[in-house]
mmCIF file of C-alpha atoms in Angstrom:
data_model
loop_
_atom_site.group_PDB
_atom_site.id
_atom_site.type_symbol
_atom_site.label_atom_id
_atom_site.label_comp_id
_atom_site.label_asym_id
_atom_site.label_seq_id
_atom_site.Cartn_x
_atom_site.Cartn_y
_atom_site.Cartn_z
ATOM 1 C CA MET A 1 118.797 118.954 30.233
ATOM 2 C CA ALA A 2 116.565 121.505 28.609
ATOM 3 C CA LYS A 3 117.988 123.605 25.843
ATOM 4 C CA SER A 4 116.877 126.797 27.534
ATOM 5 C CA THR A 5 118.969 125.918 30.587
ATOM 6 C CA ASN A 6 122.057 125.284 28.501
ATOM 7 C CA GLU A 7 121.642 128.491 26.533
ATOM 8 C CA ALA A 8 121.280 130.483 29.724
ATOM 9 C CA LYS A 9 124.865 129.669 30.641
ATOM 10 C CA SER A 10 127.678 131.846 29.400
ATOM 11 C CA GLY A 11 130.203 130.096 27.182
ATOM 12 C CA SER A 12 130.687 126.359 27.534
ATOM 13 C CA VAL A 13 129.528 124.044 30.284
ATOM 14 C CA LEU A 14 132.924 124.250 31.968
ATOM 15 C CA GLY A 15 133.323 128.000 31.715
ATOM 16 C CA ASP A 16 133.758 130.377 28.817
ATOM 17 C CA MET A 17 136.527 130.056 26.247
ATOM 18 C CA LEU A 18 137.897 133.586 26.491
ATOM 19 C CA GLN A 19 141.553 134.284 27.114
ATOM 20 C CA PRO A 20 142.427 135.697 30.595
ATOM 21 C CA SER A 21 142.587 139.351 29.469
ATOM 22 C CA GLU A 22 139.262 139.034 27.668
ATOM 23 C CA LYS A 23 137.660 137.302 30.628
ATOM 24 C CA GLN A 24 138.583 140.052 33.039
ATOM 25 C CA ALA A 25 136.921 142.614 30.809
ATOM 26 C CA SER A 26 133.741 140.718 29.999
ATOM 27 C CA GLN A 27 132.869 138.455 32.906
ATOM 28 C CA THR A 28 130.020 139.335 35.205
ATOM 29 C CA GLN A 29 130.581 138.881 38.920
ATOM 30 C CA ASP A 30 128.695 135.589 39.050
ATOM 31 C CA GLU A 31 130.549 134.279 35.963
ATOM 32 C CA ARG A 32 133.844 135.067 37.624
ATOM 33 C CA LEU A 33 132.757 133.355 40.828
ATOM 34 C CA TYR A 34 131.493 130.331 38.881
ATOM 35 C CA ASN A 35 134.873 129.913 37.183
ATOM 36 C CA GLU A 36 136.845 130.563 40.370
ATOM 37 C CA ILE A 37 134.959 127.843 42.245
ATOM 38 C CA LEU A 38 135.251 125.431 39.338
ATOM 39 C CA ASP A 39 138.979 126.081 38.957
ATOM 40 C CA ALA A 40 139.477 125.571 42.702
ATOM 41 C CA ILE A 41 137.843 122.150 42.384
ATOM 42 C CA LEU A 42 139.819 121.179 39.282
ATOM 43 C CA ASP A 43 143.076 122.484 40.817
ATOM 44 C CA HIS A 44 142.412 120.299 43.895
ATOM 45 C CA ARG A 45 142.186 123.311 46.214
ATOM 46 C CA LEU A 46 138.625 122.243 47.026
ATOM 47 C CA SER A 47 137.357 118.691 46.969
ATOM 48 C CA PRO A 48 133.895 117.155 46.609
ATOM 49 C CA GLY A 49 132.034 117.321 49.894
ATOM 50 C CA VAL A 50 133.006 120.899 50.792
ATOM 51 C CA LYS A 51 130.141 123.118 51.903
ATOM 52 C CA LEU A 52 130.110 126.369 49.910
ATOM 53 C CA LYS A 53 128.950 128.913 52.457
ATOM 54 C CA GLU A 54 127.342 131.980 50.926
ATOM 55 C CA ASP A 55 128.572 134.406 53.575
ATOM 56 C CA GLU A 56 132.171 133.224 53.280
ATOM 57 C CA LEU A 57 132.157 133.393 49.472
ATOM 58 C CA ALA A 58 130.580 136.861 49.585
ATOM 59 C CA ASP A 59 133.324 138.006 51.966
ATOM 60 C CA ILE A 60 136.174 136.420 49.975
ATOM 61 C CA PHE A 61 135.074 137.875 46.631
ATOM 62 C CA SER A 62 133.605 141.130 47.966
ATOM 63 C CA VAL A 63 130.263 140.513 46.279
ATOM 64 C CA SER A 64 126.671 140.311 47.430
ATOM 65 C CA ARG A 65 125.043 137.055 48.457
ATOM 66 C CA THR A 66 122.735 137.476 45.463
ATOM 67 C CA VAL A 67 125.772 137.183 43.181
ATOM 68 C CA VAL A 68 126.931 134.130 45.119
ATOM 69 C CA ARG A 69 123.533 132.461 44.761
ATOM 70 C CA ARG A 70 123.532 133.039 40.992
ATOM 71 C CA ALA A 71 126.942 131.416 40.676
ATOM 72 C CA LEU A 72 125.916 128.491 42.871
ATOM 73 C CA LEU A 73 122.739 128.029 40.846
ATOM 74 C CA ARG A 74 124.802 127.724 37.655
ATOM 75 C CA LEU A 75 127.040 125.164 39.356
ATOM 76 C CA SER A 76 123.923 123.301 40.462
ATOM 77 C CA HIS A 77 122.610 123.238 36.874
ATOM 78 C CA ASP A 78 125.929 121.675 35.837
ATOM 79 C CA ARG A 79 125.579 119.122 38.662
ATOM 80 C CA ILE A 80 128.772 120.302 40.276
ATOM 81 C CA VAL A 81 127.115 121.338 43.525
ATOM 82 C CA ASP A 82 124.033 120.123 45.331
ATOM 83 C CA MET A 83 121.718 122.830 46.653
ATOM 84 C CA GLN A 84 119.254 121.976 49.401
ATOM 85 C CA PRO A 85 116.726 124.336 51.052
ATOM 86 C CA ASN A 86 117.984 125.596 54.414
ATOM 87 C CA ARG A 87 121.171 123.546 54.012
ATOM 88 C CA GLY A 88 123.070 125.508 51.390
ATOM 89 C CA ALA A 89 125.323 124.240 48.619
ATOM 90 C CA THR A 90 127.813 121.383 48.780
ATOM 91 C CA ILE A 91 130.216 120.160 46.124
ATOM 92 C CA ILE A 92 128.830 116.846 44.922
ATOM 93 C CA ARG A 93 130.775 113.718 45.882
ATOM 94 C CA PRO A 94 130.372 111.080 43.163
ATOM 95 C CA ASP A 95 130.937 107.640 44.706
ATOM 96 C CA VAL A 96 132.894 104.905 42.943
ATOM 97 C CA ARG A 97 129.799 103.279 41.478
ATOM 98 C CA LYS A 98 128.586 106.606 40.079
ATOM 99 C CA ALA A 99 132.052 107.399 38.736
ATOM 100 C CA ARG A 100 132.251 104.105 36.863
ATOM 101 C CA GLU A 101 128.733 104.598 35.477
ATOM 102 C CA ILE A 102 129.547 108.079 34.143
ATOM 103 C CA LEU A 103 132.816 106.981 32.560
ATOM 104 C CA GLY A 104 131.109 103.956 31.000
ATOM 105 C CA VAL A 105 128.285 106.021 29.535
ATOM 106 C CA ARG A 106 130.773 108.508 28.095
ATOM 107 C CA LYS A 107 132.540 105.699 26.255
ATOM 108 C CA LEU A 108 129.267 104.632 24.652
ATOM 109 C CA ILE A 109 128.147 108.155 23.748
ATOM 110 C CA GLU A 110 131.470 109.465 22.486
ATOM 111 C CA ALA A 111 132.021 106.517 20.167
ATOM 112 C CA GLU A 112 128.981 107.652 18.190
ATOM 113 C CA VAL A 113 129.812 111.345 18.665
ATOM 114 C CA VAL A 114 133.257 111.033 17.103
ATOM 115 C CA ARG A 115 131.949 108.789 14.321
ATOM 116 C CA GLU A 116 129.304 111.317 13.292
ATOM 117 C CA ALA A 117 131.646 114.272 13.758
ATOM 118 C CA THR A 118 134.281 112.648 11.525
ATOM 119 C CA LEU A 119 131.754 112.195 8.756
ATOM 120 C CA ARG A 120 130.399 115.765 8.998
ATOM 121 C CA ALA A 121 133.240 118.053 10.106
ATOM 122 C CA SER A 122 134.638 120.512 7.560
ATOM 123 C CA PRO A 123 138.321 121.519 7.442
ATOM 124 C CA ASP A 124 137.397 124.888 8.965
ATOM 125 C CA ALA A 125 135.535 123.193 11.828
ATOM 126 C CA LEU A 126 138.502 120.940 12.531
ATOM 127 C CA ALA A 127 140.792 123.989 12.521
ATOM 128 C CA GLU A 128 138.603 125.641 15.179
ATOM 129 C CA LEU A 129 138.660 122.422 17.199
ATOM 130 C CA ARG A 130 142.458 122.360 16.946
ATOM 131 C CA GLN A 131 142.596 125.957 18.243
ATOM 132 C CA CYS A 132 140.592 124.860 21.280
ATOM 133 C CA VAL A 133 143.182 122.160 22.003
ATOM 134 C CA GLU A 134 146.047 124.617 21.509
ATOM 135 C CA ASN A 135 144.438 126.836 24.161
ATOM 136 C CA GLU A 136 144.137 123.807 26.446
ATOM 137 C CA ARG A 137 147.828 122.979 25.911
ATOM 138 C CA ASP A 138 148.910 126.568 26.589
ATOM 139 C CA HIS A 139 147.031 126.701 29.893
ATOM 140 C CA VAL A 140 148.599 123.430 31.022
ATOM 141 C CA ARG A 141 152.068 124.694 30.113
ATOM 142 C CA ARG A 142 151.412 127.768 32.257
ATOM 143 C CA GLN A 143 150.487 125.438 35.142
ATOM 144 C CA GLN A 144 146.866 126.637 34.956
ATOM 145 C CA HIS A 145 145.560 123.121 35.394
ATOM 146 C CA GLY A 146 142.007 124.040 36.334
ATOM 147 C CA ALA A 147 141.524 126.152 33.208
ATOM 148 C CA GLY A 148 143.268 123.467 31.162
ATOM 149 C CA LEU A 149 140.889 120.809 32.407
ATOM 150 C CA ARG A 150 137.903 123.054 31.638
ATOM 151 C CA LEU A 151 139.190 123.429 28.082
ATOM 152 C CA SER A 152 139.684 119.675 27.904
ATOM 153 C CA GLY A 153 135.993 119.256 28.620
ATOM 154 C CA ASP A 154 135.186 121.961 26.086
ATOM 155 C CA PHE A 155 136.976 119.920 23.421
ATOM 156 C CA HIS A 156 134.550 117.043 23.907
ATOM 157 C CA ILE A 157 131.508 119.325 23.911
ATOM 158 C CA ARG A 158 132.676 121.107 20.759
ATOM 159 C CA LEU A 159 133.208 117.718 19.166
ATOM 160 C CA SER A 160 129.641 116.748 19.998
ATOM 161 C CA ALA A 161 128.449 119.946 18.302
ATOM 162 C CA LEU A 162 130.265 118.898 15.120
ATOM 163 C CA SER A 163 128.365 115.611 15.149
ATOM 164 C CA GLU A 164 125.125 117.609 14.717
ATOM 165 C CA ASN A 165 123.435 115.101 17.027
ATOM 166 C CA THR A 166 121.703 117.360 19.545
ATOM 167 C CA THR A 167 120.585 114.469 21.743
ATOM 168 C CA LEU A 168 124.107 113.143 22.220
ATOM 169 C CA LYS A 169 125.377 116.681 22.786
ATOM 170 C CA SER A 170 122.818 117.314 25.541
ATOM 171 C CA TYR A 171 123.840 114.117 27.336
ATOM 172 C CA LEU A 172 127.515 114.964 27.048
ATOM 173 C CA MET A 173 126.954 118.477 28.407
ATOM 174 C CA GLU A 174 125.689 116.834 31.603
ATOM 175 C CA LEU A 175 128.409 114.193 31.792
ATOM 176 C CA VAL A 176 131.475 116.376 31.168
ATOM 177 C CA PRO A 177 131.158 118.487 34.377
ATOM 178 C CA GLN A 178 130.530 115.333 36.394
ATOM 179 C CA THR A 179 133.642 113.768 34.865
ATOM 180 C CA SER A 180 135.638 116.805 35.988
ATOM 181 C CA LEU A 181 134.439 116.192 39.536
ATOM 182 C CA ILE A 182 135.495 112.562 39.262
ATOM 183 C CA ILE A 183 138.963 113.600 38.067
ATOM 184 C CA ALA A 184 139.272 116.101 40.924
ATOM 185 C CA MET A 185 138.273 113.431 43.420
ATOM 186 C CA TYR A 186 140.121 110.377 42.144
ATOM 187 C CA GLN A 187 143.081 111.477 40.004
ATOM 188 C CA THR A 188 146.309 109.937 41.313
ATOM 189 C CA PRO A 189 148.998 112.493 42.296
ATOM 190 C CA GLN A 190 151.670 110.883 40.101
ATOM 191 C CA HIS A 191 149.566 111.225 36.954
ATOM 192 C CA ASP A 192 149.165 114.351 34.837
ATOM 193 C CA LEU A 193 146.242 113.918 32.473
ATOM 194 C CA CYS A 194 147.925 115.849 29.600
ATOM 195 C CA SER A 195 144.912 115.077 27.442
ATOM 196 C CA HIS A 196 145.755 117.726 24.843
ATOM 197 C CA GLN A 197 148.149 115.503 22.883
ATOM 198 C CA GLU A 198 145.508 112.795 22.645
ATOM 199 C CA HIS A 199 143.018 115.437 21.542
ATOM 200 C CA PHE A 200 145.395 116.444 18.734
ATOM 201 C CA ASP A 201 145.632 112.763 17.769
ATOM 202 C CA ILE A 202 141.848 112.496 17.585
ATOM 203 C CA ILE A 203 141.655 115.533 15.296
ATOM 204 C CA ASP A 204 144.380 114.128 13.048
ATOM 205 C CA VAL A 205 142.463 110.874 12.613
ATOM 206 C CA MET A 206 139.221 112.747 11.999
ATOM 207 C CA ALA A 207 140.929 114.789 9.291
ATOM 208 C CA SER A 208 141.701 111.537 7.458
ATOM 209 C CA GLY A 209 137.971 110.802 7.265
ATOM 210 C CA ASP A 210 138.365 107.326 8.792
ATOM 211 C CA ALA A 211 135.405 107.141 11.189
ATOM 212 C CA ASP A 212 136.269 103.657 12.487
ATOM 213 C CA ALA A 213 139.799 104.757 13.337
ATOM 214 C CA ALA A 214 138.435 107.864 15.078
ATOM 215 C CA VAL A 215 136.174 105.670 17.218
ATOM 216 C CA ALA A 216 139.158 103.520 18.174
ATOM 217 C CA VAL A 217 141.388 106.445 19.161
ATOM 218 C CA MET A 218 138.583 108.014 21.196
ATOM 219 C CA ALA A 219 138.086 104.732 23.061
ATOM 220 C CA GLU A 220 141.809 104.628 23.871
ATOM 221 C CA HIS A 221 141.710 108.238 25.047
ATOM 222 C CA LEU A 222 138.809 107.681 27.451
ATOM 223 C CA GLN A 223 140.352 104.462 28.739
ATOM 224 C CA HIS A 224 143.631 106.275 29.420
ATOM 225 C CA LEU A 225 141.666 108.861 31.413
ATOM 226 C CA GLU A 226 140.076 106.130 33.531
ATOM 227 C CA ASP A 227 143.391 104.320 34.008
ATOM 228 C CA LYS A 228 144.871 107.445 35.621
ATOM 229 C CA LEU A 229 142.191 107.488 38.325
ATOM 230 C CA ASP A 230 142.319 105.685 41.651
ATOM 231 C CA LEU A 231 138.676 104.828 42.270
ATOM 232 C CA ASP A 232 139.446 103.586 45.769
ATOM 233 C CA ASN A 233 140.778 106.770 47.375
ATOM 234 C CA GLU A 234 139.278 110.222 47.948
ATOM 235 C CA ARG A 235 140.876 113.585 48.613
ATOM 236 C CA SER A 236 140.454 115.637 51.775
ATOM 237 C CA PRO A 237 137.935 118.500 51.412
ATOM 238 C CA GLY A 238 139.987 121.688 51.899
ATOM 239 C CA ASP A 239 139.020 125.145 53.217
ATOM 240 C CA LEU A 240 137.281 127.996 51.396
ATOM 241 C CA TYR A 241 139.551 130.786 52.623
ATOM 242 C CA ALA A 242 142.695 128.790 51.843
ATOM 243 C CA ALA A 243 141.361 127.799 48.430
ATOM 244 C CA PHE A 244 140.744 131.424 47.440
ATOM 245 C CA ALA A 245 143.697 133.072 49.213
ATOM 246 C CA HIS A 246 144.757 134.603 45.878
ATOM 247 C CA VAL A 247 141.533 136.634 45.571
ATOM 248 C CA LYS A 248 140.838 137.637 49.175
ATOM 249 C CA GLY A 249 140.235 141.336 49.328
ATOM 250 C CA VAL A 250 140.199 141.774 45.538
ATOM 251 C CA SER A 251 136.961 143.252 44.146
#
């Protein structure tokens, strides 16, 4: 993914890191719509395969179709939706083979990411990373699972930035949104990911400076994520108006 594309997005790949009060004040209309759609997917209100109709989204959010197209284009750049001429946008449905490929590649990439990050990260950088995980934990405790999962992805992207390996970071910025789709599609109902505690564990090991141990704990973390997925069953799609019932009529 080209650097210019990544820089054109506001905040992180999975939405900006602002707190709710700050978001309301600073988000543009398309940024808000981007995050609303993403949260609906991660909260299981919408599933992969749903067609995102421009006219319905414009009506639900009381915005123009131009705003809707900008939001959908950002989601397309993150490979969350597929946009086809004259066919509109559809939430991508990663099949089992694709899901296993993405999870496998993440294991390979993040082993090197966490190794390099452990060797390079300063105490201040680790403190900022810990704050990211505290935000993730707080959202989960407030039952804001979509925002919590976005922050979970942000943890991994921030970690890749600490590695100072721009190539690995660019790959991870493509894989993290796709992983979120996989979680939304295949996560078993009885499992809560609760990744924040494992993220704290990773930071603690990194702080010790033991790169080999950090690689091991990252491998366990990603394997736990995969173990909580049922790669044989898919969720039903859902309905746009039902998914966004909480914003209907709100400008």
